[in-house]
XYZ file of C-alpha atoms in Angstrom:
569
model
C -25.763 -116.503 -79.584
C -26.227 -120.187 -80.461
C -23.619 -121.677 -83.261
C -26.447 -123.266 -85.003
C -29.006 -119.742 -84.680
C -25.354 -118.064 -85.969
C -25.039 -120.746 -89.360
C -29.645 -120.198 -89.701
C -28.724 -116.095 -89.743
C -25.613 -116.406 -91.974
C -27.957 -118.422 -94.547
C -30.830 -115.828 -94.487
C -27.883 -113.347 -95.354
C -26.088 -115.314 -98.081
C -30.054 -115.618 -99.030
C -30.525 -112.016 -99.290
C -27.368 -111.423 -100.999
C -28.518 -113.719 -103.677
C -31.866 -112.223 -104.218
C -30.401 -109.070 -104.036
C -27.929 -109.861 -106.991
C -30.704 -111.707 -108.931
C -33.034 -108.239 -109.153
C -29.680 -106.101 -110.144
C -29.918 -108.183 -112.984
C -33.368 -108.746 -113.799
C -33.921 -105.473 -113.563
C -30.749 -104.297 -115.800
C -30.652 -107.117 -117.812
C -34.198 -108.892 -117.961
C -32.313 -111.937 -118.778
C -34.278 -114.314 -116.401
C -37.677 -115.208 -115.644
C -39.844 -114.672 -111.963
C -40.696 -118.310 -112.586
C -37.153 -119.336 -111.950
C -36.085 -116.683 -109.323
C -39.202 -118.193 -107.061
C -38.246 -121.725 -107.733
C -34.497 -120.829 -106.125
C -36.154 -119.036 -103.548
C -38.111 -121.884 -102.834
C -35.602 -124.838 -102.816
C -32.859 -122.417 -101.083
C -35.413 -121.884 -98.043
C -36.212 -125.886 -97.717
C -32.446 -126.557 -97.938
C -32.340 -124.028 -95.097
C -35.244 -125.403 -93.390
C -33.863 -129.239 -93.646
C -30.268 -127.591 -92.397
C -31.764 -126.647 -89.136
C -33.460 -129.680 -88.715
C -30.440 -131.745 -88.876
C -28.429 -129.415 -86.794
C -31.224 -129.501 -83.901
C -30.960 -133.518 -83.788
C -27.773 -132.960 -84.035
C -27.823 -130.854 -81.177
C -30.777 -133.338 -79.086
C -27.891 -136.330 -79.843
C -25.390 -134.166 -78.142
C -27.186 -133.374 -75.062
C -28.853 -137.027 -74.487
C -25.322 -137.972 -75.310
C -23.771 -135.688 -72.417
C -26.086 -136.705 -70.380
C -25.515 -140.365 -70.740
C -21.751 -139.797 -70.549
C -22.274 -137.587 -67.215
C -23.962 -140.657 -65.559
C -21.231 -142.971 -66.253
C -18.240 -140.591 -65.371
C -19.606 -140.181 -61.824
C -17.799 -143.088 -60.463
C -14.758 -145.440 -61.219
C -16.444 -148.190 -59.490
C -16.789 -150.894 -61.974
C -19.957 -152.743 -60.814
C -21.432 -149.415 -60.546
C -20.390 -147.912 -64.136
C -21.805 -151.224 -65.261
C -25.683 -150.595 -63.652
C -25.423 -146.734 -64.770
C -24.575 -147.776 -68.306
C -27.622 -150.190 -68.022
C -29.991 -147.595 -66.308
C -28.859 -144.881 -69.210
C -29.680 -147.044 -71.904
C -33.097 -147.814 -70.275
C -33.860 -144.324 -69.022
C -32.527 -141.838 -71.973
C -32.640 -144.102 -74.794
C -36.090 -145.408 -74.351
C -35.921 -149.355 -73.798
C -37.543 -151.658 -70.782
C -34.935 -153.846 -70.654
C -31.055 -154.222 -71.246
C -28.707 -157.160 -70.277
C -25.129 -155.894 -70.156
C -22.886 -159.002 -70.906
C -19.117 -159.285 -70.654
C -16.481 -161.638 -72.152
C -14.110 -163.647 -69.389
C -11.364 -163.986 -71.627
C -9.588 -166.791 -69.415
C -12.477 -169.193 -69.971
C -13.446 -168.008 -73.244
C -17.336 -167.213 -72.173
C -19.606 -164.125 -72.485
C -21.093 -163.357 -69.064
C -24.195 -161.193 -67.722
C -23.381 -159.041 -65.445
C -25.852 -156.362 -65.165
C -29.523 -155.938 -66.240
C -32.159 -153.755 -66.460
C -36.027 -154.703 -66.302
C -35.441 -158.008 -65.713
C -36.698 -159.929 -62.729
C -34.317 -161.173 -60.258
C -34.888 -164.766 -60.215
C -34.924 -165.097 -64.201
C -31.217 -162.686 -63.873
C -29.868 -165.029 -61.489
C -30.395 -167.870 -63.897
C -29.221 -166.387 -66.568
C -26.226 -165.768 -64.939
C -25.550 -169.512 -64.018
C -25.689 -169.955 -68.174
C -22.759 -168.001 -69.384
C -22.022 -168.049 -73.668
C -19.382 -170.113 -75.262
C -17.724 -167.019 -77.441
C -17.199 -169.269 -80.077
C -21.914 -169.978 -80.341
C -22.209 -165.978 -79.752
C -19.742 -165.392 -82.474
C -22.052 -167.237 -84.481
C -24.497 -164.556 -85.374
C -22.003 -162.112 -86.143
C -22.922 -162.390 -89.877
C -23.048 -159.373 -92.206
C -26.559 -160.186 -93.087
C -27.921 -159.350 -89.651
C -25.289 -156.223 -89.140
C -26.520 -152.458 -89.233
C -23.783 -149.895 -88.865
C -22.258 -151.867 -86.185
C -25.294 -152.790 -84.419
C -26.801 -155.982 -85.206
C -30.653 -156.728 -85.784
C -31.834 -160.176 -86.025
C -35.282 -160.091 -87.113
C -38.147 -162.609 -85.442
C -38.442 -163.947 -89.332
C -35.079 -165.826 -88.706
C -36.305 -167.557 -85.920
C -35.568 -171.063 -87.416
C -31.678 -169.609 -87.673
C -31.755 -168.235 -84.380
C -33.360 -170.068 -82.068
C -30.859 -172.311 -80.990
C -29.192 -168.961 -80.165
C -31.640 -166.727 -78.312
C -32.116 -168.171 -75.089
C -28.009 -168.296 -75.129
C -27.194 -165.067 -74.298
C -30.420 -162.355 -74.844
C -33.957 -162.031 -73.307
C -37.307 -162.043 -74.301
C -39.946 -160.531 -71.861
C -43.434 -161.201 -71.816
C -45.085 -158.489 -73.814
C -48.639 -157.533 -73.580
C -51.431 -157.395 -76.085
C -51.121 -154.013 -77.661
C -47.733 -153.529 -77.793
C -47.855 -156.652 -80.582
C -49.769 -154.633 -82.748
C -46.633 -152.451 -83.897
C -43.587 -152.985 -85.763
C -41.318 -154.473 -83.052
C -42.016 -157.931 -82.437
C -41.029 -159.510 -79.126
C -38.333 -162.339 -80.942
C -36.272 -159.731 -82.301
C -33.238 -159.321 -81.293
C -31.186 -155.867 -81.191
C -27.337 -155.808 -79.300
C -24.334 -153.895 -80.298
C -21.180 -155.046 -79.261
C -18.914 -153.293 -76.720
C -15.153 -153.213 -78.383
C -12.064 -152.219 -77.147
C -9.935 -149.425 -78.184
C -7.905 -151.531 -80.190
C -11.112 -153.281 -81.224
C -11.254 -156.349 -79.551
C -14.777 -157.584 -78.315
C -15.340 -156.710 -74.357
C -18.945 -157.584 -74.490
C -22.270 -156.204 -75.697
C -25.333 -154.849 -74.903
C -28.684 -156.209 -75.828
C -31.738 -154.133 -75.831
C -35.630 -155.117 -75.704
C -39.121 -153.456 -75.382
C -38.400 -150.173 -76.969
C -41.273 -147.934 -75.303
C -41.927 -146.366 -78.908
C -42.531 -150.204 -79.956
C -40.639 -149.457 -83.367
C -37.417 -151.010 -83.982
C -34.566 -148.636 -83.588
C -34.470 -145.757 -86.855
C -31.169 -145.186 -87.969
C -30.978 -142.258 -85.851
C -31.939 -143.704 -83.050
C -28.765 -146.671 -84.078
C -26.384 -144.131 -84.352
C -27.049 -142.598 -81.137
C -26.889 -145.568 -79.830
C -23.799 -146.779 -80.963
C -21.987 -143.205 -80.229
C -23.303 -144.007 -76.636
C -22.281 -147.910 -76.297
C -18.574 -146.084 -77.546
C -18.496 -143.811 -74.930
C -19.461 -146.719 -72.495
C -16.434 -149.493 -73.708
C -14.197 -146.583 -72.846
C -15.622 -146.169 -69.520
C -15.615 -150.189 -68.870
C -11.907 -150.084 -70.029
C -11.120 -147.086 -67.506
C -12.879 -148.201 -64.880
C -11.372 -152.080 -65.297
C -8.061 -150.554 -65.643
C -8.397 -148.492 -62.057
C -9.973 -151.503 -60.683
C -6.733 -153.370 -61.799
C -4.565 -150.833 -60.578
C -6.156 -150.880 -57.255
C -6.263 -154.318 -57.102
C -2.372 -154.594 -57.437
C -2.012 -151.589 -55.466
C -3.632 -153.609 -52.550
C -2.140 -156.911 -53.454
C 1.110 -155.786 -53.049
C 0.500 -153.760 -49.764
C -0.712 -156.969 -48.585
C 1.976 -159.061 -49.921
C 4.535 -156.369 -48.214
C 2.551 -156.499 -45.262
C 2.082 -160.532 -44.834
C 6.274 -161.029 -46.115
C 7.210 -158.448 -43.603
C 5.080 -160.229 -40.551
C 6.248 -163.635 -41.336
C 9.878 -162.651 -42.636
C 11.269 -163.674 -39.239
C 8.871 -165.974 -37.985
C 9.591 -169.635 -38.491
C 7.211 -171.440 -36.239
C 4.605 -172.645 -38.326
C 1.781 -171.874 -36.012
C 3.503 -168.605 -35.240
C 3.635 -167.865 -39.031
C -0.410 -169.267 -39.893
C -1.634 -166.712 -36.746
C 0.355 -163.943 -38.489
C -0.549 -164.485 -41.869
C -4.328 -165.164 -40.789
C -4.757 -161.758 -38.719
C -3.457 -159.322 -41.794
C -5.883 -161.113 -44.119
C -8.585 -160.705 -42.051
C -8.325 -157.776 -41.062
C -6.994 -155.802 -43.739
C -9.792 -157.062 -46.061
C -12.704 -157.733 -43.238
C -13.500 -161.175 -44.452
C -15.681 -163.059 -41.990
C -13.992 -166.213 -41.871
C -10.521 -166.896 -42.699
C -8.859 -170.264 -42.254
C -5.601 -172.230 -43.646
C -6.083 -176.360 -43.841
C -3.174 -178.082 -44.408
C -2.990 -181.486 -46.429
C -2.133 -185.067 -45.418
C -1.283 -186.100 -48.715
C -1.176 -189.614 -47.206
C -4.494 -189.928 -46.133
C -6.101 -187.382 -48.592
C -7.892 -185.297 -46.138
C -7.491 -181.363 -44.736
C -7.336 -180.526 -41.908
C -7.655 -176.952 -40.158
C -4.187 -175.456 -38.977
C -5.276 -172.494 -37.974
C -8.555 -170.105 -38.451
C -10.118 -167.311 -37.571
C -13.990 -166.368 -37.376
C -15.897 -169.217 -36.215
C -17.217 -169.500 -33.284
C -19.796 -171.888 -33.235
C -18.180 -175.240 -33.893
C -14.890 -176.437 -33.154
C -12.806 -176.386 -37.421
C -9.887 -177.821 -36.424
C -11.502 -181.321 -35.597
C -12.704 -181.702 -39.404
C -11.388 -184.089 -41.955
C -12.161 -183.099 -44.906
C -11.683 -185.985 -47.598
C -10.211 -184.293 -50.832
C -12.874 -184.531 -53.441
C -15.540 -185.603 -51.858
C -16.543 -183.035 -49.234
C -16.293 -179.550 -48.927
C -15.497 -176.204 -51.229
C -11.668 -176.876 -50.091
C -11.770 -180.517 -50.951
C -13.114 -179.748 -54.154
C -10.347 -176.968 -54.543
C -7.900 -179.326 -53.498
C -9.265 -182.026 -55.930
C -9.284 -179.697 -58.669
C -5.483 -177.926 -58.065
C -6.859 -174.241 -58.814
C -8.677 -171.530 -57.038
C -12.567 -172.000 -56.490
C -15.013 -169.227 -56.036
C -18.770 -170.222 -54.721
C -20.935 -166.945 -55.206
C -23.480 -168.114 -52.478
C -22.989 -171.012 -50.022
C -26.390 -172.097 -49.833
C -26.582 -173.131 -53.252
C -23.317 -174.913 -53.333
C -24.120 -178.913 -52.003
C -20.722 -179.431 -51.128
C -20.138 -176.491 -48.467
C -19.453 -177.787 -44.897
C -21.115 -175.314 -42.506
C -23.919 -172.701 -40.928
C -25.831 -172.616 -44.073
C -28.431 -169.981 -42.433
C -27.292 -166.773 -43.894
C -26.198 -166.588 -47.344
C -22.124 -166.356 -47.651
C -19.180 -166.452 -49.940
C -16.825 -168.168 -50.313
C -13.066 -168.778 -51.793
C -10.776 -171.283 -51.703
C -6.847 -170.896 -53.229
C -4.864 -174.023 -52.971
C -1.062 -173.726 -51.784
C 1.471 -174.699 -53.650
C 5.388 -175.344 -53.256
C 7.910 -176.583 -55.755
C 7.043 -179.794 -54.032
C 3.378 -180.286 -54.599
C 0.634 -178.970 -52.932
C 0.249 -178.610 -49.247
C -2.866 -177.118 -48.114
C -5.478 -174.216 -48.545
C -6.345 -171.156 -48.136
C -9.801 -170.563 -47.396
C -12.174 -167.177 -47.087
C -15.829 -166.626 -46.311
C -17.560 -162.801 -46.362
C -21.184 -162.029 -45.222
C -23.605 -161.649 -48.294
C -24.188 -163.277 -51.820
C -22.142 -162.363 -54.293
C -20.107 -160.897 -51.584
C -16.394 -161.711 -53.021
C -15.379 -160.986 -56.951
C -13.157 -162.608 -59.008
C -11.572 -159.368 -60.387
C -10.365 -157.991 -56.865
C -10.755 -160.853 -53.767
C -9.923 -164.054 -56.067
C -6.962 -162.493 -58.111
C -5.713 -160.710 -54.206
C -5.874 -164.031 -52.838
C -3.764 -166.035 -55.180
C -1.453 -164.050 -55.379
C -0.644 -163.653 -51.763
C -1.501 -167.863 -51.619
C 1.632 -168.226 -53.229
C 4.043 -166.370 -50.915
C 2.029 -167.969 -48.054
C 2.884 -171.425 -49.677
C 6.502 -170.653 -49.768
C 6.529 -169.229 -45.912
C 5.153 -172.721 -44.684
C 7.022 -174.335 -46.565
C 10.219 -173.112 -44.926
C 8.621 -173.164 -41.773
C 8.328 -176.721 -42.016
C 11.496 -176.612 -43.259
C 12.623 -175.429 -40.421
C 10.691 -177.128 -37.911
C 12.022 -180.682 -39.528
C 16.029 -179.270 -39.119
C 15.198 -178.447 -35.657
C 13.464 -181.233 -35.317
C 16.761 -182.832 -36.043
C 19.004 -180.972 -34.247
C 17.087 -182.154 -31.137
C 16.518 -185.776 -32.256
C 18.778 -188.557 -31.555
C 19.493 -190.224 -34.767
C 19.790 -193.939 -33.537
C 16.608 -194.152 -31.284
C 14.586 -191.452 -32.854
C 13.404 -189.607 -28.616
C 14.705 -186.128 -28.243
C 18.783 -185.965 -27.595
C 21.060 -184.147 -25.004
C 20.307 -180.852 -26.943
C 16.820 -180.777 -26.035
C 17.113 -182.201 -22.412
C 19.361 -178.617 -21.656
C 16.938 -176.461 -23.490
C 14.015 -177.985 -22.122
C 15.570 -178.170 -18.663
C 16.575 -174.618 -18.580
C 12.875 -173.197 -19.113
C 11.244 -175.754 -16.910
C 13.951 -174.772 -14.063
C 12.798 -171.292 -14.652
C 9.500 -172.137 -14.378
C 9.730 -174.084 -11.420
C 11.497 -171.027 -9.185
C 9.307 -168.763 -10.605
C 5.872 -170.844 -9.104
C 8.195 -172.216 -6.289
C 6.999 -176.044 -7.443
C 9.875 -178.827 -6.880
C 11.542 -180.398 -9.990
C 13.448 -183.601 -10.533
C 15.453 -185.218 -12.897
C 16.096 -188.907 -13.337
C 19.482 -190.786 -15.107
C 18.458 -193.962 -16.272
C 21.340 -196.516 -17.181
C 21.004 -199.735 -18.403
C 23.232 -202.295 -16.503
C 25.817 -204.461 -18.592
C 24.352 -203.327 -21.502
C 28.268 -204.078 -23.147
C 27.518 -207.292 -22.780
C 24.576 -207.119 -25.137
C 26.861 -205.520 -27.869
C 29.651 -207.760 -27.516
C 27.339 -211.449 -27.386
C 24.763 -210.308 -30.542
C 26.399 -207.744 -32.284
C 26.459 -204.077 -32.601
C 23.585 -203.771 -34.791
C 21.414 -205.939 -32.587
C 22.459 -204.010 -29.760
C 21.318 -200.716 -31.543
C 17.508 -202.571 -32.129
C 17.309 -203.846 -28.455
C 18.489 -200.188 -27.850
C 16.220 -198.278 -29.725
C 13.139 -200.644 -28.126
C 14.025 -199.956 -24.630
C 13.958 -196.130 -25.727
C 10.067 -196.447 -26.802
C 9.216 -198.950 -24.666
C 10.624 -196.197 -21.265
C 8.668 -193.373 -23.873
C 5.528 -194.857 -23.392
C 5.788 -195.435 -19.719
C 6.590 -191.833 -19.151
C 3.667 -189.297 -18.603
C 2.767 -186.813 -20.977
C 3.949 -183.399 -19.651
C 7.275 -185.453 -18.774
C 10.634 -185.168 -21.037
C 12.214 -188.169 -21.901
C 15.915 -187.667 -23.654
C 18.805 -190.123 -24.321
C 21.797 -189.364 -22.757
C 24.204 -191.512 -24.601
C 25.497 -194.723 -25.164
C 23.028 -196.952 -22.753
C 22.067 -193.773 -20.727
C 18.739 -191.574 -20.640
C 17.290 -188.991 -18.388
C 13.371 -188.080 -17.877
C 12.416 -184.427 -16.430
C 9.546 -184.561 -13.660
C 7.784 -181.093 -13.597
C 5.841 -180.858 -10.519
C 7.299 -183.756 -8.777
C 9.129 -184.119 -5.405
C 11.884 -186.557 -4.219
C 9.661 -189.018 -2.865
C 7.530 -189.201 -5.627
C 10.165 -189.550 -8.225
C 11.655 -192.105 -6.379
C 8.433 -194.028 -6.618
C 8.417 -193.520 -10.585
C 11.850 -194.256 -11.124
C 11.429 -197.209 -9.610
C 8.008 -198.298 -11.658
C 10.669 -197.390 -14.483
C 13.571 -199.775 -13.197
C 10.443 -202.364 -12.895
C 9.290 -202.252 -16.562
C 13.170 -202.705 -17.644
C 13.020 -206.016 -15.676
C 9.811 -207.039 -17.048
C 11.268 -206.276 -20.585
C 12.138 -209.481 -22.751
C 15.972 -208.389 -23.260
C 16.995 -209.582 -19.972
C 17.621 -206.488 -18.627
C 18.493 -204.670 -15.543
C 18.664 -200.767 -14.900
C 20.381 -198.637 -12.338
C 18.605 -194.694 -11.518
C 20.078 -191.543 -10.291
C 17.562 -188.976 -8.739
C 18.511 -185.054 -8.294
C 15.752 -182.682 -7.157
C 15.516 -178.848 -6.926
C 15.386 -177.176 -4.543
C 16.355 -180.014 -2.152
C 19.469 -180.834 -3.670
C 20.876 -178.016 -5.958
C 19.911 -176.328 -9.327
C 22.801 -178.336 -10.855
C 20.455 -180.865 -11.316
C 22.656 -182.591 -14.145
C 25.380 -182.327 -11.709
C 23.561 -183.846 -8.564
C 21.772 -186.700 -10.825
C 25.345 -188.080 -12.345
C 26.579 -188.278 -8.935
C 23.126 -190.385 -7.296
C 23.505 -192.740 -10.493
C 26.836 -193.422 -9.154
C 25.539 -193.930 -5.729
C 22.998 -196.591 -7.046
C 25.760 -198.583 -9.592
C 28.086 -198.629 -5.991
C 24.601 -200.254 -4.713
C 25.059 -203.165 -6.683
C 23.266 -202.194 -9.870
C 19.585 -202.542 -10.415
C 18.325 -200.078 -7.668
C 17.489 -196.626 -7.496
C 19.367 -193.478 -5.400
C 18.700 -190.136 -4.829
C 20.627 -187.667 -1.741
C 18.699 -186.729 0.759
C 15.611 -189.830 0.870
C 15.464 -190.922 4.387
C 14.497 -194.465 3.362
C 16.258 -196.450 0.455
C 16.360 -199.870 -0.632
């Protein structure tokens, strides 16, 4: 048996006890009158009847209010526990429209997020209008506060008005539903608070299908409802959190241990690029880097487009492009929908979105990172922007060690007085192309380039006009050299160039186009050149070309030897 059809029963009983009592004495002690035994009787039987009233709407606010908590604790999905709550609130509790708004703490704003009965278009407006708190904390007054609802009625429209467009409403109504006590200007929200009872955001109401403003009963239902719904916000924001780090982290693991021993920078950007894209399935995924010099980006590295060649863009910081703007900015940008943003750079055709996290070092900041995904509204800031920034940071760190790196190597492979590659690199680079060349069975040479009487230079003008004359020659041979050639200094007056691909013959003709341009050169200079060739001579090609610049400085100086050439000057 029901509890409530148990308490009715128990009544009647205590009821018939009571009469039963009140005859044992009339009847033995004709003390009382009938007149006042029926007027008990009567008032005892409407207190009864009022009783189980009470406990039936008790018992109708229970079940609406399971029902309205069973939609809402189907899912942990925030977006989703967001449109039930609205769709509840419109369905159970009898309204044609709700706007669910919610505060963004770090910019101090009251946002919609969800609605219910209101078209698209006019949403998507409102949306682009979010509340200063400190305007919506304006009506908060305990003139317009019920409960903890608040009801602003239409006849404080000159107090209002500046307010209502802010952050509510108002639907076009038709003719009859004026004609009752709910006017369309009034304004009904209660406000979603935390457990600790801090404001998370509130929920407005409009067009109550009864056309009455809300009865007390109808408030408190409501209210015991909009509860039930800030604790499902907070649990579903809190597992959204906790996923969010939960995947942040597995991402930062993942991208630290790919790039951990990687310290090639384009190595590293390919690395980092592939677990970002696909471990989160964005369309497009790039990394620009920044030359702070000329204050544009330019792509490193990318992955996702197809159509149009990203790494030839410039992008001028500030003036072009959701990057530039990032850039110009120094914080993380999030565009809901390219096509509405004027400053996105590309395919415009299908409607995207897109994020951009700048990278920063202790040192400044060096580039971007930059996402796009398939669909409006397609990336959040509560999981994608908040993922992203956090693993732009430990991306920012890995290129700036790879550069690190790359500018030590860089030195240990650089000869410090002319600034062309050293000794170091001539042996590395020679090794691989040696390799190469017995592998595809192509010839190889190497030439030794020494500049005759070059002491004389040094002792006449000076050491450090020796170094300048020096360091000229060096560019000046550099830029007579061809581009898949490797041209090295030696030491002291000496430098070598590797010829991939190239024969005896025809490194004796480029030597000598090399001797030629020394001549031509305005220091009054003449140079002597070794030639060494594999296979013809030996794979000691360092060996063999030390031993044919010899040959050519027993020649007389200027002139050009190499073993083996049937014809020599």
């Amino acid at each position: 048996m029901k509890k409530e059809n148990k308490i009715f029963l128990a009544t009647l009983g205590g009821l018939g006890i009571i009469v039963a009592l009140y005859l044992y004495y009339f009847f033995m002690h004709r003390m009382y009158s009938i007149g006042i035994f029926f007027y008990l009787v009567g008032a005892f039987l409407i207190w009864t009847t009022l009783l189980f009233k009470e406990m039936q709407k008790r018992r109708r606010m229970l079940n609406t209010l399971k029902r309205l908590d069973a939609s809402m604790s189907s899912t942990l999905e925030f977006s989703e526990i967001l449109e039930k709550i609205a769709e509840s609130v419109a369905n159970v509790l009898g309204f044609k429209v709700v706007l669910l708004s919610l505060v963004n703490e770090s910019k101090d704003l009251l946002e919609r997020k969800v609605s219910y009965g209101i078209p698209d278009e006019v949403f998507k407006k409102l949306q682009k209008k979010p509340v200063p708190m400190p305007k919506f904390e304006e009506l908060l007054r305990d003139e317009y506060k019920i409960s903890n609802s608040y009801f602003i009625s239409h006849k404080h429209k000159e107090k209002i008005e500046s307010h209502r467009a802010l952050y509510t409403y108002t639907p076009p109504y038709e003719k009859e539903e004026l004609k009752h006590n709910w006017h369309p200007e009034d304004i009904f929200f209660v406000p979603l608070l935390s457990k600790e009872g801090k404001i998370l955001g509130i929920m407005s109401v409009d067009k109550p299908v009864d056309r009455k403003i809300p009865s007390m009963e109808k408030i408190e239902l409501i209210e015991s409802f909009v509860h039930s719904a800030s604790r499902a916000i907070e649990n579903a924001k809190a597992f959204e959190d906790a996923t969010t780090n939960l995947e942040s982290l597995t991402a930062i693991y993942q991208v630290t241990t790919a790039i951990g021993g990687v310290m090639k920078l384009d190595d590293l950007l390919r690395a980092v690029l592939s677990i970002v894209h696909n471990k989160f399935g964005y369309s497009h995924t790039a990394i620009l880097l920044l030359d702070k010099r000329k204050q544009f980006l330019t792509v490193k590295e990318s992955i996702g487009y197809p159509s149009f060649d990203v790494k030839s863009l410039h992008i001028r910081v500030g003036k072009e492009g959701v990057t530039g703007f990032a850039v110009k900015q120094q914080r993380p940008v999030l565009v809901p929908n390219v096509r509405e943003e004027p400053m996105y750079i590309g395919d415009k055709s299908k409607p995207k979105s897109e994020i951009a996290i700048p990278l920063k070092t202790k040192y400044g900041l060096i580039g971007v990172l930059d996402v796009e995904a398939e669909g409006a509204n397609s990336l959040t800031e509560g999981r994608d922007l908040r993922l992203l920034s956090s693993l732009a940071t430990y991306i920012g760190i890995a290129i700036d060690n790879a550069r690190l790196y790359g500018e030590v190597s860089e030195l240990a492979v650089t000869d410090g007085l002319t600034g062309v590659h050293n000794y170091r690199y001539l042996k590395i680079k020679l090794s691989k192309l040696l390799e190469r060349a017995k592998s595809n069975n192509f010839p190889l040479s190497l030439l030794m380039l020494d500049l005759d009487n070059f002491k004389n230079c040094n002792d006449s003008l000076g050491h450090l006009e020796g170094d300048k004359i020096l360091r000229n020659i060096a560019h000046l041979l550099l830029k007579n050299v061809r581009k898949d050639d490797v041209f090295t200094r030696y030491g002291g007056d000496e430098f070598m160039v590797i010829l991939p691909d190239t024969d005896k013959v025809h490194a004796f003709n480029f030597a000598d186009r090399l001797k030629e341009v020394i001549k031509k050169s305005p220091y009054n200079l003449t140079a002597s050149v070794g030639i060494a060739t594999y296979p013809d001579d030996s794979e000691f090609l360092i060996d063999f070309v030390d031993k044919a610049l010899y040959k050519a400085k027993e020649k007389g100086k200027d002139s050009v030897f190499g073993f083996k050439l049937e014809s020599q000057p």
